[in-house]
Amino acid sequence: MAVPEWLLVPQEQISPNASIKTSFLKNRLRKVSFIDKTLEELTTVVRDEIFSEAIAGRDGLLQKINPAAKVVSIFILICVACLIRHIIPLLILNIWLLLLAYISSIPLSAFIKRVWLVVPLFTGIIVFPSIFNFIQPGTPLLSLFHFSQRIHFGPWVFPSVLAITSQGVWGAVILILRAGACISLAALLTYTTPWQSVLKALQKVFVPQIFVSVLEMSYRYIYLFLQSASEIFTARRSRSLGHTSTKEQRSFVSGAIGSLWSKAINLSKEIHAAMISRGYTGRPDTITNFRIRTLDWLWILFIVTVSALLIGGDRIFA
Amino acid sequence: MPEEAIYQLRNITYHYPTGEKALDDINLTVYKGERLVFLGANGCGKSTLLKLINGLIFPQQGSIFAFGEMINEERLSREEIAFAFRRKIGFVFQNSEAQLFNSNVWNEIAFGPIQMGLGREEVVRRVEEVIEMLELGPLKNRPPFKLSGGEKKKVALASVLSFNPDILLLDEPTNGLDPRTQRMLLNLIKQLNKAGKTIISATHNLDILSELSDRIIVFGEEHRLVAEGSSEEILSDRSLLIKVNLIDEEFHSHTHGDGHRHFHVHA
């Protein structure tokens, strides 16, 4: 093997008379690209949120409950949250869920951030238009704008006053609280249960095995692909200097997507072969090792009682 | 060497879907209880041949007989034939990442026995015993991405051993293993072979040949079989090893007192 001569000479020092041009280097901080950052964040989030399972290992109330019992109870409570039609019982439910998070050793700040930053934002956007009388007629709570006459817009006729209605606001608050309760419940389950147990519990309860298997494999490989993707970016960063144009970056990103895609296809073929080789015939089967104990029955009983109280309370408010 | 033929490959030719040739006119017999090694440089078709033997892909030309019966796509698509065939053969893939598709080590090792229809108690017993044998205890609840390369290989091996196949197919078995784990693996293979299992491995690692093989089949870069013999015969044929691109002129070999021959280069 003939090694080219330049490879055997130490790198040239950078000086004004050097043959290497450095004018493409601008004296500024290299900005980490948006995709770089997103990928890094994504990997961190996936690692910390889905894979760390640190909270699931803590000693708390919900950690002691059998995952299958937990899935059933959370399903019941989600139904309850959807059936309640008044603000006070919904508020009580939400506060009680916060309390549950607290006694299950979930850091409250993280829990609140996860639930109450997301819900008002997304649900809020959805329900926002419905608080105005233009969308949903009702008793005006706050008049915003007076028009001289009713507005005709194609087949639609709008009232002459744009106002926020009390029905709209209450409806929106109820929907947000309801969504908050449901998300809190899901968060409680995933915080206090290792992901694998969640999947096994799903299978134990009512979800078809094939669906659980697909989820399980996605869980298994999602991290591998995030890792491969972030390795591609790290490898590139270690070789690139100075500023790259947006066009170059675009072509790099599309190339990376393509190479990941073909990697994924090849890997999926290999995995399928490995499964077939070990006797897979399209009927996945696993051994679950869940024992329902007295505590779990007590827990379910407790949840049923709480549900009855909440729904009963809701009727009283009516 | 025991003379009962368990595999017969006749005039096998295999092309990749892209049209590229991977195997050309392969004729081969595998005997029960032997340690057979496919030796060749990267990309010569060894892994493809292992997949053909495991009935994971099928040749465009030629025929494969396993245990006296023809193996082809049509027959293996019948469940009872596939079931009888698969439980006899365990394949340890070169890429452990593909082999470990379960969410943790315990489930991985249990997958084979469960698919093979063993009862619950038997599955649990086997998994626990394989875990103990390969010292995987501390890892049993870990997801695959928290394992090192060597650990992944060990788990991949465990996942195949747990359903007790008669034939083990090992694709580059010692790749990425540290010396101690490599030693352990070679000893285990020897022990399994003594118990009557047939071991077919594919490798380009000359250092493990004498331990891994009774018989070696050498692949050329034109995807054909070019030689067959014992490790001593193959390793002493320097011009053959150069011809198939496994070594170059700088390598030379010594035979040690115990008959072990190895190739190396002096810096």
mmCIF file of N, CA and C in Angstrom, chain B residues 26-113:
data_model
loop_
_atom_site.group_PDB
_atom_site.id
_atom_site.type_symbol
_atom_site.label_atom_id
_atom_site.label_comp_id
_atom_site.label_asym_id
_atom_site.label_seq_id
_atom_site.Cartn_x
_atom_site.Cartn_y
_atom_site.Cartn_z
ATOM 1 N N ILE B 26 -21.962 -23.613 -5.286
ATOM 2 C CA ILE B 26 -21.419 -24.188 -4.050
ATOM 3 C C ILE B 26 -21.928 -25.616 -3.869
ATOM 4 N N ASN B 27 -21.003 -26.539 -3.652
ATOM 5 C CA ASN B 27 -21.362 -27.923 -3.320
ATOM 6 C C ASN B 27 -20.746 -28.253 -1.978
ATOM 7 N N LEU B 28 -21.544 -28.792 -1.086
ATOM 8 C CA LEU B 28 -21.061 -28.898 0.287
ATOM 9 C C LEU B 28 -21.871 -29.923 1.061
ATOM 10 N N THR B 29 -21.177 -30.685 1.910
ATOM 11 C CA THR B 29 -21.881 -31.592 2.811
ATOM 12 C C THR B 29 -21.464 -31.268 4.231
ATOM 13 N N VAL B 30 -22.426 -31.235 5.136
ATOM 14 C CA VAL B 30 -22.100 -30.996 6.542
ATOM 15 C C VAL B 30 -22.417 -32.278 7.299
ATOM 16 N N TYR B 31 -21.471 -32.729 8.137
ATOM 17 C CA TYR B 31 -21.681 -33.975 8.879
ATOM 18 C C TYR B 31 -22.096 -33.684 10.305
ATOM 19 N N LYS B 32 -22.857 -34.620 10.830
ATOM 20 C CA LYS B 32 -23.359 -34.443 12.189
ATOM 21 C C LYS B 32 -22.213 -34.397 13.186
ATOM 22 N N GLY B 33 -22.269 -33.440 14.085
ATOM 23 C CA GLY B 33 -21.305 -33.380 15.175
ATOM 24 C C GLY B 33 -19.959 -32.776 14.819
ATOM 25 N N GLU B 34 -19.806 -32.281 13.615
ATOM 26 C CA GLU B 34 -18.500 -31.710 13.258
ATOM 27 C C GLU B 34 -18.440 -30.209 13.543
ATOM 28 N N ARG B 35 -17.206 -29.722 13.594
ATOM 29 C CA ARG B 35 -17.007 -28.272 13.696
ATOM 30 C C ARG B 35 -16.508 -27.803 12.333
ATOM 31 N N LEU B 36 -17.371 -27.082 11.660
ATOM 32 C CA LEU B 36 -17.046 -26.662 10.300
ATOM 33 C C LEU B 36 -16.870 -25.149 10.281
ATOM 34 N N VAL B 37 -15.832 -24.709 9.601
ATOM 35 C CA VAL B 37 -15.619 -23.258 9.517
ATOM 36 C C VAL B 37 -15.623 -22.822 8.055
ATOM 37 N N PHE B 38 -16.381 -21.750 7.760
ATOM 38 C CA PHE B 38 -16.282 -21.100 6.451
ATOM 39 C C PHE B 38 -15.283 -19.970 6.615
ATOM 40 N N LEU B 39 -14.190 -20.078 5.876
ATOM 41 C CA LEU B 39 -13.134 -19.080 6.006
ATOM 42 C C LEU B 39 -13.071 -18.249 4.737
ATOM 43 N N GLY B 40 -12.976 -16.944 4.886
ATOM 44 C CA GLY B 40 -12.869 -16.105 3.695
ATOM 45 C C GLY B 40 -12.747 -14.647 4.074
ATOM 46 N N ALA B 41 -12.299 -13.853 3.109
ATOM 47 C CA ALA B 41 -12.156 -12.416 3.359
ATOM 48 C C ALA B 41 -13.539 -11.776 3.429
ATOM 49 N N ASN B 42 -13.576 -10.518 3.856
ATOM 50 C CA ASN B 42 -14.855 -9.808 3.947
ATOM 51 C C ASN B 42 -15.578 -9.808 2.600
ATOM 52 N N GLY B 43 -16.867 -10.065 2.636
ATOM 53 C CA GLY B 43 -17.672 -9.936 1.429
ATOM 54 C C GLY B 43 -17.591 -11.121 0.477
ATOM 55 N N CYS B 44 -17.080 -12.284 0.943
ATOM 56 C CA CYS B 44 -16.940 -13.411 0.023
ATOM 57 C C CYS B 44 -18.187 -14.282 -0.004
ATOM 58 N N GLY B 45 -19.137 -14.031 0.886
ATOM 59 C CA GLY B 45 -20.398 -14.789 0.840
ATOM 60 C C GLY B 45 -20.621 -15.754 1.991
ATOM 61 N N LYS B 46 -19.731 -15.716 2.999
ATOM 62 C CA LYS B 46 -19.881 -16.661 4.122
ATOM 63 C C LYS B 46 -21.196 -16.447 4.877
ATOM 64 N N SER B 47 -21.488 -15.190 5.188
ATOM 65 C CA SER B 47 -22.709 -14.902 5.958
ATOM 66 C C SER B 47 -23.945 -15.298 5.160
ATOM 67 N N THR B 48 -23.898 -15.043 3.859
ATOM 68 C CA THR B 48 -25.030 -15.409 3.006
ATOM 69 C C THR B 48 -25.248 -16.920 3.059
ATOM 70 N N LEU B 49 -24.164 -17.663 3.037
ATOM 71 C CA LEU B 49 -24.291 -19.125 3.083
ATOM 72 C C LEU B 49 -24.933 -19.567 4.405
ATOM 73 N N LEU B 50 -24.532 -18.936 5.505
ATOM 74 C CA LEU B 50 -25.149 -19.279 6.797
ATOM 75 C C LEU B 50 -26.654 -19.015 6.746
ATOM 76 N N LYS B 51 -27.041 -17.896 6.145
ATOM 77 C CA LYS B 51 -28.476 -17.579 6.057
ATOM 78 C C LYS B 51 -29.212 -18.594 5.196
ATOM 79 N N LEU B 52 -28.558 -19.063 4.139
ATOM 80 C CA LEU B 52 -29.172 -20.099 3.296
ATOM 81 C C LEU B 52 -29.368 -21.380 4.099
ATOM 82 N N ILE B 53 -28.347 -21.721 4.885
ATOM 83 C CA ILE B 53 -28.416 -22.950 5.678
ATOM 84 C C ILE B 53 -29.535 -22.856 6.711
ATOM 85 N N ASN B 54 -29.766 -21.639 7.209
ATOM 86 C CA ASN B 54 -30.823 -21.446 8.202
ATOM 87 C C ASN B 54 -32.207 -21.257 7.534
ATOM 88 N N GLY B 55 -32.241 -21.324 6.202
ATOM 89 C CA GLY B 55 -33.523 -21.170 5.516
ATOM 90 C C GLY B 55 -34.124 -19.784 5.659
ATOM 91 N N LEU B 56 -33.256 -18.786 5.759
ATOM 92 C CA LEU B 56 -33.763 -17.409 5.884
ATOM 93 C C LEU B 56 -33.834 -16.753 4.514
ATOM 94 N N ILE B 57 -32.949 -17.220 3.618
ATOM 95 C CA ILE B 57 -33.032 -16.792 2.224
ATOM 96 C C ILE B 57 -32.913 -18.080 1.390
ATOM 97 N N PHE B 58 -33.263 -17.998 0.118
ATOM 98 C CA PHE B 58 -33.275 -19.211 -0.693
ATOM 99 C C PHE B 58 -32.510 -18.980 -1.986
ATOM 100 N N PRO B 59 -31.781 -20.002 -2.443
ATOM 101 C CA PRO B 59 -30.935 -19.800 -3.627
ATOM 102 C C PRO B 59 -31.767 -19.724 -4.908
ATOM 103 N N GLN B 60 -31.212 -19.003 -5.911
ATOM 104 C CA GLN B 60 -31.897 -18.943 -7.198
ATOM 105 C C GLN B 60 -31.670 -20.244 -7.973
ATOM 106 N N GLN B 61 -30.506 -20.876 -7.726
ATOM 107 C CA GLN B 61 -30.216 -22.161 -8.371
ATOM 108 C C GLN B 61 -29.681 -23.133 -7.352
ATOM 109 N N GLY B 62 -29.900 -24.422 -7.596
ATOM 110 C CA GLY B 62 -29.355 -25.444 -6.713
ATOM 111 C C GLY B 62 -30.356 -25.855 -5.654
ATOM 112 N N SER B 63 -29.984 -26.872 -4.881
ATOM 113 C CA SER B 63 -30.917 -27.357 -3.864
ATOM 114 C C SER B 63 -30.217 -27.619 -2.541
ATOM 115 N N ILE B 64 -30.979 -27.474 -1.479
ATOM 116 C CA ILE B 64 -30.457 -27.697 -0.135
ATOM 117 C C ILE B 64 -31.260 -28.814 0.506
ATOM 118 N N PHE B 65 -30.572 -29.828 1.014
ATOM 119 C CA PHE B 65 -31.236 -30.884 1.771
ATOM 120 C C PHE B 65 -30.766 -30.806 3.215
ATOM 121 N N ALA B 66 -31.718 -30.735 4.136
ATOM 122 C CA ALA B 66 -31.344 -30.723 5.547
ATOM 123 C C ALA B 66 -32.045 -31.893 6.210
ATOM 124 N N PHE B 67 -31.327 -32.677 6.945
ATOM 125 C CA PHE B 67 -31.866 -33.855 7.632
ATOM 126 C C PHE B 67 -32.649 -34.716 6.634
ATOM 127 N N GLY B 68 -32.128 -34.834 5.418
ATOM 128 C CA GLY B 68 -32.738 -35.698 4.422
ATOM 129 C C GLY B 68 -33.921 -35.090 3.691
ATOM 130 N N GLU B 69 -34.307 -33.877 4.066
ATOM 131 C CA GLU B 69 -35.457 -33.280 3.393
ATOM 132 C C GLU B 69 -35.068 -32.001 2.674
ATOM 133 N N MET B 70 -35.745 -31.778 1.567
ATOM 134 C CA MET B 70 -35.462 -30.584 0.778
ATOM 135 C C MET B 70 -35.946 -29.347 1.530
ATOM 136 N N ILE B 71 -35.106 -28.314 1.518
ATOM 137 C CA ILE B 71 -35.485 -27.044 2.165
ATOM 138 C C ILE B 71 -35.701 -25.999 1.073
ATOM 139 N N ASN B 72 -36.903 -25.516 0.947
ATOM 140 C CA ASN B 72 -37.121 -24.398 0.036
ATOM 141 C C ASN B 72 -38.222 -23.510 0.591
ATOM 142 N N GLU B 73 -38.447 -22.407 -0.085
ATOM 143 C CA GLU B 73 -39.350 -21.394 0.456
ATOM 144 C C GLU B 73 -40.759 -21.943 0.642
ATOM 145 N N GLU B 74 -41.177 -22.742 -0.334
ATOM 146 C CA GLU B 74 -42.537 -23.258 -0.284
ATOM 147 C C GLU B 74 -42.722 -24.186 0.922
ATOM 148 N N ARG B 75 -41.740 -25.068 1.126
ATOM 149 C CA ARG B 75 -41.879 -26.019 2.238
ATOM 150 C C ARG B 75 -41.789 -25.306 3.588
ATOM 151 N N LEU B 76 -40.863 -24.340 3.664
ATOM 152 C CA LEU B 76 -40.702 -23.657 4.958
ATOM 153 C C LEU B 76 -41.861 -22.716 5.271
ATOM 154 N N SER B 77 -42.693 -22.421 4.276
ATOM 155 C CA SER B 77 -43.841 -21.578 4.591
ATOM 156 C C SER B 77 -44.950 -22.409 5.246
ATOM 157 N N ARG B 78 -44.773 -23.727 5.279
ATOM 158 C CA ARG B 78 -45.728 -24.557 6.024
ATOM 159 C C ARG B 78 -45.261 -24.633 7.472
ATOM 160 N N GLU B 79 -46.161 -24.242 8.372
ATOM 161 C CA GLU B 79 -45.746 -24.037 9.765
ATOM 162 C C GLU B 79 -45.129 -25.253 10.431
ATOM 163 N N GLU B 80 -45.704 -26.436 10.189
ATOM 164 C CA GLU B 80 -45.172 -27.583 10.932
ATOM 165 C C GLU B 80 -43.769 -27.960 10.451
ATOM 166 N N ILE B 81 -43.515 -27.746 9.157
ATOM 167 C CA ILE B 81 -42.163 -28.025 8.652
ATOM 168 C C ILE B 81 -41.194 -26.977 9.194
ATOM 169 N N ALA B 82 -41.601 -25.714 9.152
ATOM 170 C CA ALA B 82 -40.748 -24.636 9.659
ATOM 171 C C ALA B 82 -40.432 -24.876 11.136
ATOM 172 N N PHE B 83 -41.444 -25.255 11.888
ATOM 173 C CA PHE B 83 -41.275 -25.479 13.329
ATOM 174 C C PHE B 83 -40.226 -26.560 13.590
ATOM 175 N N ALA B 84 -40.377 -27.696 12.886
ATOM 176 C CA ALA B 84 -39.449 -28.811 13.090
ATOM 177 C C ALA B 84 -38.031 -28.415 12.678
ATOM 178 N N PHE B 85 -37.936 -27.607 11.629
ATOM 179 C CA PHE B 85 -36.632 -27.205 11.097
ATOM 180 C C PHE B 85 -35.955 -26.178 12.006
ATOM 181 N N ARG B 86 -36.702 -25.148 12.381
ATOM 182 C CA ARG B 86 -36.110 -24.038 13.145
ATOM 183 C C ARG B 86 -35.598 -24.466 14.510
ATOM 184 N N ARG B 87 -36.313 -25.376 15.151
ATOM 185 C CA ARG B 87 -35.893 -25.716 16.509
ATOM 186 C C ARG B 87 -34.586 -26.491 16.536
ATOM 187 N N LYS B 88 -34.154 -26.967 15.376
ATOM 188 C CA LYS B 88 -32.889 -27.703 15.346
ATOM 189 C C LYS B 88 -31.697 -26.787 15.133
ATOM 190 N N ILE B 89 -31.952 -25.564 14.682
ATOM 191 C CA ILE B 89 -30.842 -24.693 14.267
ATOM 192 C C ILE B 89 -30.882 -23.358 14.991
ATOM 193 N N GLY B 90 -29.758 -22.996 15.581
ATOM 194 C CA GLY B 90 -29.656 -21.690 16.232
ATOM 195 C C GLY B 90 -28.642 -20.842 15.497
ATOM 196 N N PHE B 91 -28.997 -19.607 15.223
ATOM 197 C CA PHE B 91 -28.137 -18.719 14.436
ATOM 198 C C PHE B 91 -27.748 -17.508 15.290
ATOM 199 N N VAL B 92 -26.456 -17.346 15.532
ATOM 200 C CA VAL B 92 -25.984 -16.138 16.220
ATOM 201 C C VAL B 92 -25.490 -15.170 15.145
ATOM 202 N N PHE B 93 -26.236 -14.084 14.960
ATOM 203 C CA PHE B 93 -25.931 -13.127 13.897
ATOM 204 C C PHE B 93 -24.689 -12.314 14.221
ATOM 205 N N GLN B 94 -24.087 -11.806 13.153
ATOM 206 C CA GLN B 94 -22.919 -10.957 13.351
ATOM 207 C C GLN B 94 -23.337 -9.643 14.015
ATOM 208 N N ASN B 95 -24.478 -9.127 13.615
ATOM 209 C CA ASN B 95 -24.959 -7.862 14.168
ATOM 210 C C ASN B 95 -25.890 -8.146 15.349
ATOM 211 N N SER B 96 -25.343 -8.040 16.566
ATOM 212 C CA SER B 96 -26.155 -8.351 17.748
ATOM 213 C C SER B 96 -27.335 -7.406 17.864
ATOM 214 N N GLU B 97 -27.160 -6.201 17.337
ATOM 215 C CA GLU B 97 -28.222 -5.201 17.421
ATOM 216 C C GLU B 97 -29.504 -5.732 16.776
ATOM 217 N N ALA B 98 -29.347 -6.508 15.695
ATOM 218 C CA ALA B 98 -30.524 -7.061 15.017
ATOM 219 C C ALA B 98 -31.080 -8.250 15.780
ATOM 220 N N GLN B 99 -30.197 -8.950 16.457
ATOM 221 C CA GLN B 99 -30.648 -10.160 17.128
ATOM 222 C C GLN B 99 -31.375 -9.859 18.436
ATOM 223 N N LEU B 100 -31.010 -8.749 19.061
ATOM 224 C CA LEU B 100 -31.627 -8.427 20.350
ATOM 225 C C LEU B 100 -32.783 -7.472 20.134
ATOM 226 N N PHE B 101 -33.961 -8.024 19.862
ATOM 227 C CA PHE B 101 -35.093 -7.160 19.550
ATOM 228 C C PHE B 101 -36.081 -7.078 20.698
ATOM 229 N N ASN B 102 -35.821 -7.789 21.781
ATOM 230 C CA ASN B 102 -36.732 -7.722 22.921
ATOM 231 C C ASN B 102 -36.338 -6.573 23.838
ATOM 232 N N SER B 103 -37.238 -6.283 24.799
ATOM 233 C CA SER B 103 -36.995 -5.095 25.594
ATOM 234 C C SER B 103 -36.016 -5.317 26.739
ATOM 235 N N ASN B 104 -35.779 -6.547 27.134
ATOM 236 C CA ASN B 104 -34.694 -6.762 28.102
ATOM 237 C C ASN B 104 -34.071 -8.141 27.930
ATOM 238 N N VAL B 105 -32.986 -8.369 28.647
ATOM 239 C CA VAL B 105 -32.183 -9.573 28.449
ATOM 240 C C VAL B 105 -33.001 -10.840 28.746
ATOM 241 N N TRP B 106 -33.740 -10.810 29.827
ATOM 242 C CA TRP B 106 -34.507 -11.997 30.211
ATOM 243 C C TRP B 106 -35.489 -12.385 29.104
ATOM 244 N N ASN B 107 -36.251 -11.394 28.617
ATOM 245 C CA ASN B 107 -37.224 -11.668 27.552
ATOM 246 C C ASN B 107 -36.550 -12.157 26.280
ATOM 247 N N GLU B 108 -35.356 -11.602 26.035
ATOM 248 C CA GLU B 108 -34.615 -11.989 24.843
ATOM 249 C C GLU B 108 -34.317 -13.487 24.878
ATOM 250 N N ILE B 109 -33.819 -13.926 26.022
ATOM 251 C CA ILE B 109 -33.417 -15.332 26.135
ATOM 252 C C ILE B 109 -34.655 -16.236 26.137
ATOM 253 N N ALA B 110 -35.772 -15.691 26.625
ATOM 254 C CA ALA B 110 -36.997 -16.498 26.692
ATOM 255 C C ALA B 110 -37.715 -16.582 25.344
ATOM 256 N N PHE B 111 -37.415 -15.668 24.432
ATOM 257 C CA PHE B 111 -38.173 -15.595 23.175
ATOM 258 C C PHE B 111 -38.167 -16.921 22.405
ATOM 259 N N GLY B 112 -36.965 -17.479 22.191
ATOM 260 C CA GLY B 112 -36.848 -18.729 21.436
ATOM 261 C C GLY B 112 -37.662 -19.856 22.062
ATOM 262 N N PRO B 113 -37.383 -20.202 23.335
ATOM 263 C CA PRO B 113 -38.115 -21.306 23.964
ATOM 264 C C PRO B 113 -39.636 -21.101 23.947
#
